[in-house]
Coordinates of C-alpha atoms in Angstrom, one line a residue:
Chain A
M83 CA -17.3 18.4 -2.5
E84 CA -19.7 16.2 -0.6
A85 CA -20.5 12.8 -2.0
Q86 CA -24.2 13.8 -2.4
E87 CA -23.2 16.7 -4.6
I88 CA -20.9 14.5 -6.7
Y89 CA -23.7 12.1 -7.2
S90 CA -26.2 14.7 -8.2
R91 CA -23.7 16.1 -10.8
L92 CA -23.2 12.6 -12.2
E93 CA -27.0 12.0 -12.3
R94 CA -27.5 15.2 -14.3
Q95 CA -24.7 14.3 -16.7
F96 CA -25.5 10.6 -17.1
A97 CA -29.2 10.3 -16.5
G98 CA -30.4 6.8 -16.0
Q99 CA -26.9 5.3 -15.9
V100 CA -25.9 6.1 -12.3
S101 CA -28.1 4.8 -9.5
D102 CA -28.2 3.4 -5.9
F103 CA -26.4 6.1 -4.1
K104 CA -25.5 5.2 -0.5
G105 CA -24.4 8.3 1.4
E106 CA -24.7 7.3 5.0
V107 CA -21.9 4.7 4.9
K108 CA -18.2 5.3 5.7
E109 CA -17.2 5.7 2.0
P110 CA -20.2 6.8 0.0
Y111 CA -20.7 4.8 -3.2
L112 CA -22.9 4.6 -6.2
T113 CA -23.6 2.1 -8.9
V114 CA -22.8 2.8 -12.6
A115 CA -24.1 0.9 -15.6
A116 CA -21.3 -1.2 -17.2
D117 CA -21.4 0.4 -20.6
A118 CA -21.0 4.0 -19.2
I119 CA -17.9 3.4 -17.1
V120 CA -15.3 5.0 -19.4
A121 CA -17.4 8.1 -20.0
V122 CA -18.1 8.5 -16.3
C123 CA -14.4 8.1 -15.5
C124 CA -13.4 10.7 -18.1
F125 CA -15.9 13.1 -16.7
L126 CA -14.7 12.5 -13.1
R127 CA -11.2 13.2 -14.1
D128 CA -11.7 16.2 -16.4
D129 CA -14.6 18.1 -14.8
A130 CA -13.3 21.3 -13.2
D131 CA -15.1 20.8 -9.9
L132 CA -14.5 17.1 -9.5
R133 CA -10.9 16.7 -10.6
F134 CA -10.4 13.1 -9.6
E135 CA -6.7 12.9 -10.5
V136 CA -6.1 9.4 -9.2
L137 CA -7.7 6.0 -9.3
S138 CA -6.7 4.8 -5.8
D139 CA -7.9 1.3 -6.1
L140 CA -9.6 -1.0 -8.5
T141 CA -10.8 -4.4 -7.2
A142 CA -13.8 -6.7 -7.3
L143 CA -16.2 -8.4 -5.0
D144 CA -17.8 -11.8 -5.6
W145 CA -21.5 -12.3 -4.6
P146 CA -22.5 -15.8 -5.6
K147 CA -26.0 -15.5 -4.1
E148 CA -26.9 -12.5 -6.2
E149 CA -25.1 -14.1 -9.2
K150 CA -23.0 -11.0 -9.7
I151 CA -19.4 -9.7 -9.6
Q152 CA -19.0 -6.1 -8.5
V153 CA -16.0 -4.2 -9.8
V154 CA -15.2 -1.5 -7.3
Y155 CA -13.4 1.8 -8.2
H156 CA -12.0 4.1 -5.5
F157 CA -11.2 7.6 -6.7
F158 CA -9.4 10.4 -4.9
S159 CA -8.8 14.0 -5.7
Y160 CA -5.7 15.6 -4.2
S161 CA -6.5 19.1 -5.3
R162 CA -10.1 19.0 -4.0
N163 CA -9.5 16.5 -1.2
H164 CA -12.7 14.5 -1.8
Q165 CA -13.4 10.9 -2.7
I166 CA -16.0 8.7 -4.2
V167 CA -16.5 5.0 -4.8
L168 CA -18.1 3.5 -8.0
K169 CA -19.5 0.0 -8.3
V170 CA -20.4 -1.8 -11.4
D171 CA -22.5 -5.0 -11.3
L172 CA -21.5 -7.7 -13.8
P173 CA -23.2 -11.0 -14.4
R174 CA -21.2 -13.7 -12.7
D175 CA -21.1 -16.2 -15.7
N176 CA -19.8 -13.7 -18.2
P177 CA -18.2 -10.6 -16.5
K178 CA -17.0 -8.2 -19.1
I179 CA -16.4 -4.5 -18.9
A180 CA -14.4 -1.9 -20.8
T181 CA -11.0 -1.0 -19.6
V182 CA -10.2 2.5 -18.1
E183 CA -6.6 2.2 -19.0
S184 CA -6.9 5.2 -21.3
V185 CA -8.0 7.4 -18.4
W186 CA -5.5 6.3 -15.8
K187 CA -2.4 4.3 -16.7
V188 CA -2.4 2.5 -13.3
A189 CA -5.6 0.7 -14.4
N190 CA -3.4 -1.5 -16.6
W191 CA -1.9 -3.5 -13.6
L192 CA -4.9 -3.2 -11.4
E193 CA -7.2 -4.6 -14.0
R194 CA -4.7 -7.4 -14.7
E195 CA -4.9 -8.4 -11.1
V196 CA -8.7 -8.4 -11.1
Y197 CA -8.6 -10.5 -14.3
D198 CA -6.2 -12.9 -12.7
L199 CA -8.0 -13.4 -9.4
F200 CA -11.7 -12.9 -10.4
G201 CA -11.8 -13.7 -14.1
V202 CA -13.3 -10.3 -15.1
I203 CA -12.5 -9.6 -18.8
F204 CA -11.5 -6.0 -19.4
E205 CA -12.3 -5.3 -23.1
G206 CA -9.8 -3.3 -25.0
H207 CA -7.0 -3.9 -22.4
S208 CA -3.5 -3.7 -24.0
D209 CA -2.0 -6.6 -22.1
L210 CA -4.6 -8.8 -20.4
R211 CA -2.5 -11.6 -18.9
R212 CA -2.4 -13.2 -15.5
I213 CA -0.1 -11.4 -13.2
M214 CA 0.2 -13.2 -9.9
L215 CA -0.4 -16.8 -11.0
P216 CA 1.1 -18.8 -13.8
E217 CA -0.4 -18.4 -17.3
D218 CA -1.8 -22.0 -17.3
W219 CA -3.4 -21.9 -13.8
V220 CA -7.0 -23.1 -13.7
G221 CA -9.7 -21.1 -12.0
Y222 CA -10.0 -17.7 -10.3
P223 CA -8.9 -17.9 -6.6
L224 CA -10.7 -15.0 -5.1
R225 CA -14.1 -16.2 -6.3
K226 CA -16.1 -17.6 -3.4
D227 CA -16.7 -21.0 -5.0
Y228 CA -13.1 -21.5 -6.0
V229 CA -11.7 -25.0 -5.5
E230 CA -7.9 -25.4 -5.8
Q231 CA -6.7 -27.8 -8.5
E232 CA -5.1 -30.8 -6.9
E233 CA -1.7 -30.5 -8.5
Y234 CA 0.1 -28.0 -10.7
D235 CA 2.8 -29.2 -13.1
G236 CA 3.2 -32.4 -11.1
I237 CA 3.5 -30.6 -7.8
S238 CA 0.8 -31.3 -5.2
T239 CA -1.0 -28.3 -3.9
Q240 CA -2.3 -30.2 -0.9
R241 CA -0.4 -30.9 2.3
A242 CA -1.3 -33.6 4.8
P243 CA -2.1 -32.0 8.2
L244 CA 1.1 -31.9 10.4
V245 CA -0.3 -34.2 13.1
E246 CA -1.1 -37.0 10.7
K247 CA 2.4 -36.8 9.3
L248 CA 3.9 -37.1 12.7
L249 CA 1.6 -40.1 13.6
R250 CA 2.6 -42.0 10.4
Chain B
M32 CA 14.6 -9.5 -3.5
V33 CA 12.5 -11.7 -5.6
L34 CA 12.2 -9.6 -8.7
R35 CA 12.4 -10.6 -12.3
F36 CA 12.7 -8.4 -15.3
V37 CA 12.5 -9.4 -18.9
V38 CA 14.8 -6.8 -20.5
K39 CA 15.3 -6.1 -24.2
T40 CA 18.4 -4.1 -24.9
D41 CA 20.2 -2.5 -27.8
G42 CA 23.8 -2.8 -26.6
E43 CA 23.7 -1.1 -23.1
V44 CA 20.5 0.8 -23.8
I45 CA 17.2 -0.6 -22.7
S46 CA 14.3 -0.7 -25.1
E47 CA 11.9 -2.6 -22.9
A48 CA 12.0 -3.9 -19.3
I49 CA 8.9 -5.9 -18.4
P50 CA 8.6 -6.7 -14.7
D51 CA 7.5 -10.3 -14.0
V52 CA 6.0 -10.4 -10.6
G53 CA 4.1 -13.0 -8.6
Y54 CA 6.9 -15.1 -7.2
L55 CA 6.0 -14.1 -3.6
H56 CA 2.2 -14.4 -4.0
R57 CA 1.0 -15.9 -0.8
S58 CA -2.7 -15.2 -1.3
I59 CA -2.9 -13.0 1.9
E60 CA -6.2 -11.6 0.6
K61 CA -7.8 -15.0 0.3
I62 CA -6.6 -16.0 3.8
G63 CA -8.4 -13.0 5.1
E64 CA -11.7 -14.6 4.2
K65 CA -10.9 -17.8 6.2
V66 CA -9.7 -16.4 9.5
T67 CA -11.4 -14.3 12.2
W68 CA -10.9 -10.6 12.5
H69 CA -8.4 -10.8 15.4
G70 CA -6.7 -13.8 13.8
Y71 CA -6.0 -11.9 10.6
V72 CA -3.7 -9.3 12.2
P73 CA -0.5 -11.6 12.1
Y74 CA -1.1 -12.2 8.4
T75 CA -1.1 -8.5 7.6
D76 CA 2.5 -8.5 8.9
R77 CA 3.5 -10.6 6.0
A78 CA 2.1 -8.2 3.4
D79 CA 5.2 -6.0 3.9
Y80 CA 7.7 -7.4 6.3
L81 CA 9.9 -4.3 6.2
A82 CA 7.1 -2.2 7.5
A83 CA 4.7 -4.6 9.2
M84 CA 3.5 -2.1 11.7
F85 CA 1.6 -0.1 9.1
A86 CA -0.2 -3.1 7.7
N87 CA -1.3 -4.0 11.2
Q88 CA -2.5 -0.5 11.7
G89 CA -4.3 -0.3 8.4
F90 CA -6.3 -3.4 9.0
C91 CA -7.1 -2.6 12.6
M92 CA -8.2 0.9 11.6
A93 CA -10.6 -0.6 9.0
A94 CA -12.0 -3.1 11.5
E95 CA -12.4 -0.4 14.2
R96 CA -14.2 1.9 11.8
L97 CA -16.5 -0.9 10.8
A98 CA -17.4 -1.8 14.3
G99 CA -17.2 1.7 15.8
T100 CA -14.6 0.7 18.3
E101 CA -13.0 3.5 20.2
V102 CA -9.2 3.2 20.5
A103 CA -7.5 3.7 23.8
R104 CA -5.7 7.0 23.8
R105 CA -2.4 5.7 25.1
G106 CA -2.7 2.9 22.6
E107 CA -2.8 5.5 19.8
F108 CA 0.5 7.0 21.1
C109 CA 2.1 3.5 21.3
R110 CA 0.9 2.9 17.7
V111 CA 2.5 6.1 16.4
I112 CA 5.8 5.5 18.3
A113 CA 6.0 2.0 17.0
C114 CA 5.1 3.1 13.4
E115 CA 7.5 6.0 13.2
L116 CA 10.4 3.8 14.5
N117 CA 9.4 1.3 11.9
R118 CA 9.4 4.0 9.2
I119 CA 12.9 5.0 10.1
A120 CA 14.0 1.4 10.0
S121 CA 12.4 0.9 6.6
H122 CA 13.8 4.1 5.1
L123 CA 17.3 3.2 6.5
L124 CA 17.1 -0.1 4.6
A125 CA 15.8 1.6 1.5
V126 CA 18.6 4.2 1.4
G127 CA 21.2 1.7 2.5
T128 CA 20.5 -0.9 -0.1
F129 CA 20.1 1.9 -2.6
G130 CA 23.6 3.0 -2.0
Q131 CA 24.7 -0.6 -2.3
D132 CA 22.9 -1.0 -5.7
I133 CA 24.8 2.0 -6.9
G134 CA 28.1 0.6 -5.7
A135 CA 28.7 2.2 -2.3
M136 CA 29.2 -0.6 0.2
T137 CA 30.0 1.4 3.4
P138 CA 26.7 3.4 3.8
F139 CA 24.8 0.1 3.7
V140 CA 26.7 -1.2 6.7
H141 CA 26.1 2.1 8.6
A142 CA 22.4 2.1 7.8
L143 CA 22.0 -1.5 8.9
R144 CA 23.9 -0.8 12.1
E145 CA 21.3 1.8 13.1
R146 CA 18.4 -0.4 11.9
E147 CA 19.7 -3.1 14.2
T148 CA 19.3 -0.7 17.2
I149 CA 15.7 0.0 16.1
N150 CA 15.1 -3.8 15.8
N151 CA 16.3 -4.2 19.4
L152 CA 13.9 -1.4 20.5
M153 CA 11.1 -3.1 18.6
E154 CA 11.9 -6.4 20.3
E155 CA 11.7 -4.6 23.6
I156 CA 8.3 -3.1 22.7
C157 CA 6.6 -6.1 21.2
G158 CA 8.9 -9.1 21.3
A159 CA 9.4 -9.4 17.6
R160 CA 12.0 -7.9 15.3
L161 CA 10.2 -7.9 11.9
T162 CA 6.7 -9.4 12.0
Y163 CA 5.4 -7.5 15.0
N164 CA 1.7 -8.4 15.4
Y165 CA 1.8 -5.5 17.9
I166 CA -1.2 -3.4 16.9
R167 CA -4.5 -5.0 17.8
I168 CA -8.1 -4.0 17.2
G169 CA -8.8 -1.4 19.9
G170 CA -5.2 -0.5 20.7
V171 CA -1.9 -2.3 21.0
G172 CA -0.9 -5.6 22.4
Y173 CA 1.5 -4.4 25.1
D174 CA 2.1 -1.1 26.7
I175 CA 5.5 0.6 26.2
F176 CA 7.5 0.7 29.5
P177 CA 9.0 3.9 30.7
E178 CA 12.5 2.3 30.5
T179 CA 11.9 1.6 26.8
C180 CA 10.7 5.2 26.3
S181 CA 14.0 6.5 27.7
R182 CA 16.0 4.1 25.6
I183 CA 14.0 5.4 22.5
A184 CA 14.8 9.0 23.5
E185 CA 18.5 8.0 23.8
F186 CA 18.4 6.4 20.4
L187 CA 16.9 9.6 18.9
D188 CA 19.7 11.7 20.3
H189 CA 22.2 9.4 18.9
F190 CA 20.4 9.0 15.5
E191 CA 20.1 12.7 14.5
P192 CA 23.8 13.3 14.0
I193 CA 24.0 10.0 12.2
V194 CA 21.7 11.4 9.5
D195 CA 24.2 14.2 9.0
E196 CA 27.0 11.7 8.9
F197 CA 25.1 9.7 6.4
N198 CA 24.7 12.8 4.2
R199 CA 28.4 13.4 4.3
L200 CA 29.1 9.8 3.4
L201 CA 26.5 9.3 0.7
S202 CA 24.1 12.1 -0.2
G203 CA 26.9 14.5 -1.0
N204 CA 29.0 12.0 -2.8
K205 CA 29.9 13.1 -6.3
I206 CA 29.6 9.7 -7.9
F207 CA 26.3 9.0 -6.2
I208 CA 24.9 12.3 -7.4
E209 CA 26.2 11.8 -10.9
R210 CA 24.5 8.4 -11.0
L211 CA 21.1 9.7 -9.9
A212 CA 20.6 13.4 -10.7
G213 CA 18.4 13.7 -13.8
V214 CA 18.0 9.9 -14.1
A215 CA 14.5 8.4 -14.6
V216 CA 12.5 11.6 -14.1
I217 CA 8.9 11.1 -13.2
T218 CA 6.7 14.0 -14.2
K219 CA 3.7 15.1 -12.0
E220 CA 1.3 13.9 -14.6
D221 CA 2.8 10.4 -14.7
A222 CA 3.0 10.2 -11.0
L223 CA -0.8 10.9 -10.8
S224 CA -1.7 8.7 -13.7
Y225 CA 0.3 5.8 -12.4
N226 CA -1.0 6.6 -8.9
L227 CA 2.5 6.7 -7.3
V228 CA 2.2 7.2 -3.5
G229 CA 4.4 8.2 -0.6
P230 CA 8.0 9.3 -1.2
N231 CA 7.7 8.5 -4.9
L232 CA 4.8 10.9 -5.3
R233 CA 6.4 13.6 -3.1
G234 CA 9.6 13.2 -5.0
S235 CA 7.8 14.5 -8.0
G236 CA 6.8 17.7 -6.1
I237 CA 3.3 16.8 -5.0
K238 CA 2.8 17.7 -1.4
W239 CA 0.5 15.0 -0.2
D240 CA 0.8 13.0 2.9
I241 CA -2.1 11.0 4.4
R242 CA -0.9 11.8 7.9
R243 CA -1.4 15.5 7.1
D244 CA -4.2 15.5 4.6
I245 CA -6.6 12.7 5.7
P246 CA -5.6 12.8 9.3
Y247 CA -5.9 9.6 11.4
S248 CA -4.8 8.5 14.8
I249 CA -3.1 11.4 16.7
Y250 CA -1.3 12.9 13.8
P251 CA -3.4 16.1 13.8
E252 CA -2.0 17.0 17.2
L253 CA 1.6 16.6 16.1
D254 CA 3.8 19.1 14.4
F255 CA 5.8 17.9 11.4
E256 CA 6.7 18.9 7.9
V257 CA 6.0 17.0 4.7
P258 CA 9.2 17.0 2.6
V259 CA 8.9 17.2 -1.1
G260 CA 11.4 16.9 -4.0
S261 CA 12.6 20.2 -5.4
G262 CA 15.1 19.1 -8.0
H263 CA 17.8 20.9 -6.2
I264 CA 20.5 18.7 -7.6
G265 CA 19.1 17.5 -10.9
K266 CA 15.6 17.7 -12.2
L267 CA 12.3 17.7 -10.3
G268 CA 11.2 14.1 -9.9
D269 CA 14.5 12.4 -10.6
S270 CA 15.9 9.5 -8.7
Y271 CA 17.8 11.8 -6.4
D272 CA 14.7 13.6 -5.3
R273 CA 13.0 10.4 -4.3
Y274 CA 16.1 9.4 -2.3
W275 CA 16.3 12.9 -0.7
V276 CA 12.6 12.8 0.4
R277 CA 13.4 9.6 2.4
I278 CA 16.3 11.2 4.1
C279 CA 14.2 14.2 5.1
E280 CA 11.4 12.0 6.3
M281 CA 13.7 10.2 8.7
R282 CA 14.3 13.6 10.4
E283 CA 10.6 14.3 10.5
S284 CA 9.9 10.9 12.1
V285 CA 12.5 11.8 14.8
K286 CA 10.6 15.0 15.4
I287 CA 7.3 13.1 15.7
L288 CA 8.8 10.5 18.1
R289 CA 10.1 13.2 20.4
Q290 CA 6.7 14.8 20.6
C291 CA 5.0 11.5 21.2
L292 CA 7.3 10.6 24.0
K293 CA 6.6 13.9 25.7
M294 CA 2.8 13.9 25.2
M295 CA 2.1 10.3 26.1
P296 CA -0.8 10.1 28.5
K297 CA -1.3 7.4 31.2
G298 CA -4.1 4.9 30.9
P299 CA -4.8 1.5 29.3
A300 CA -3.1 0.7 26.0
I301 CA -6.0 -1.3 24.6
A302 CA -9.8 -0.8 24.7
K303 CA -12.2 -3.5 25.7
V304 CA -13.0 -5.4 22.6
P305 CA -15.1 -8.5 22.5
R306 CA -13.2 -11.7 21.7
K307 CA -16.0 -12.6 19.3
F308 CA -15.5 -9.6 17.1
K309 CA -18.5 -9.2 14.8
P310 CA -18.8 -5.9 13.0
A311 CA -22.1 -5.2 11.3
A312 CA -22.4 -5.7 7.5
G313 CA -20.7 -2.9 5.7
E314 CA -17.5 -1.8 4.0
C315 CA -14.7 0.6 4.6
Y316 CA -11.5 1.8 3.1
A317 CA -8.8 2.7 5.5
R318 CA -5.6 4.4 4.4
V319 CA -2.3 4.7 6.3
E320 CA 0.9 6.4 5.2
A321 CA 3.4 3.6 5.1
P322 CA 7.0 4.1 4.2
R323 CA 6.1 3.0 0.7
G324 CA 3.2 5.3 0.6
D325 CA -0.6 5.1 0.9
M326 CA -1.5 1.6 2.0
G327 CA -5.2 1.0 1.6
F328 CA -7.3 -1.7 3.3
Y329 CA -10.6 -2.2 1.6
V330 CA -12.5 -4.4 4.0
V331 CA -16.0 -5.7 3.5
A332 CA -17.9 -7.3 6.4
D333 CA -21.1 -9.4 6.1
G334 CA -21.9 -9.5 9.9
S335 CA -20.1 -12.8 10.5
E336 CA -17.0 -13.6 12.4
Y337 CA -14.9 -13.6 9.3
P338 CA -14.2 -10.7 6.9
Y339 CA -16.1 -11.1 3.6
R340 CA -13.3 -9.6 1.6
V341 CA -10.0 -8.0 2.5
R342 CA -8.2 -6.1 -0.2
I343 CA -4.8 -4.6 0.4
R344 CA -3.7 -1.8 -2.0
T345 CA 0.0 -1.2 -1.7
G346 CA 2.4 1.4 -3.0
S347 CA 5.0 -0.9 -4.4
Y348 CA 2.5 -2.5 -6.8
T349 CA 1.7 0.7 -8.7
A350 CA 5.4 1.8 -8.4
M351 CA 6.4 -1.4 -10.2
S352 CA 4.0 -0.8 -13.0
I353 CA 5.7 2.5 -14.0
I354 CA 9.1 0.9 -14.4
D355 CA 8.4 -0.4 -18.0
K356 CA 7.6 3.1 -19.1
L357 CA 10.5 4.8 -17.4
S358 CA 13.2 2.3 -18.4
K359 CA 12.9 3.0 -22.2
G360 CA 16.2 4.6 -23.2
L361 CA 18.0 4.0 -19.8
M362 CA 21.3 2.2 -19.5
I363 CA 21.1 -1.2 -17.8
A364 CA 23.0 0.2 -14.8
D365 CA 20.5 3.0 -14.5
L366 CA 17.6 0.4 -14.3
V367 CA 19.1 -0.6 -10.9
A368 CA 19.1 3.0 -9.8
L369 CA 15.5 3.4 -10.9
I370 CA 14.3 0.3 -9.0
G371 CA 16.2 1.3 -5.9
S372 CA 14.9 4.8 -6.0
L373 CA 11.3 3.6 -6.2
D374 CA 12.0 1.4 -3.1
V375 CA 9.8 -1.4 -4.4
D376 CA 9.4 -4.3 -2.0
A377 CA 8.6 -7.7 -3.5
P378 CA 6.3 -9.1 -0.8
E379 CA 4.3 -6.0 -0.9
I380 CA 3.8 -6.2 -4.7
D381 CA 2.7 -9.8 -4.6
R382 CA 1.0 -10.1 -1.2

């Protein structure tokens, strides 16, 4: 199914909660309201014509100028061989969204990674802990304004440039 | 391998095995925002150092699609030749170490011997043995010489009987079969829900290969099969099926390589690409079929000399997340078989 058709189906089903369809780009995407995400995901998976069996990827983008964090979902359907991208805009100072773990199990780890590196809270998640970084790490590294802490556990995270070291 | 599991057991039986990852996190995605487009290619090597060629290709494909760059045709052939050689090398290591995990030492040595030959060929092609940095935006770094082509053909003739030998040595081994058949079965539903990709997905009987189904590069012109698990020894989707898919894929790669060597056209290996590479603002998601399955590069450009965001989706990451579920009720020794059969690769998990 073409992305345009997928969008119009979603628009009929979830009037007012899906918007901003971009069809002329490489991977067509649309924007979904944050509180509708679980319902939209269930619909995408279970609808007989859509059948998005897999959540290929779940990640986020940080846009400090627009004061928002975008959570990006990539879906793919093996049986129908089509794809769609959903984006959800969240406020940057308090990014919170419901988990889609109940729809696809893979969301568990993908959401943990987004939580770890972007600081997005996935409400209802069964095990929301940091995954790449230590539990007591400060800050969310993939945000654009991230500044590394100077030391962690007494170990410096900075290194003098090699040339300076040689000159000393 | 840098893997850690927190395992709760009742005697020999596992009740919980929680993977603790992150020991190899090198923030490759963050580095992507700090270096130029051309400059990022060597970093992608490090995402999966057992199959660096595919990460190179994934990123370059994303960049090319964003900028609308046309890839040199000979370059595409060079890419596929290098990639398929790399796939054989990666699968050899996977099945070799797998045998070793189960307790068979000899097949490991045989597998590494063949992999060594491939590494020599790779060195001839691009000057590096593991972290290639061979595929560039617009084509490949260096053309493949005719002498190298004939050496690759020689290797293929030598390698095909070796697969049979390997099967006699390991695949048909009674102990090996007993250890794997029916162990850690992944159903189709689980494989989809956990988004397993590559041989792990095909082991569960789902015929899906990006090279065939979302064709890229010159794969549509090539003739090859997509092997899937059938449960011919134990149950569909067990550890043996996943192992067997890898063995069959090596044969398919040999087939692909033979065709490529025959069809290779003359011409430049790389297209003209400006040194100041600046794709227009936009985003794209490029998928390649790596040895560990669908590797996705989600790249966002904002029109500057640096990528705005590079996201690398890897097969090992999702494969790792299913281990906790599958390990319940397994024996401790079977956990090793399960991890080996999924072919998880620590650098690829952590990036």
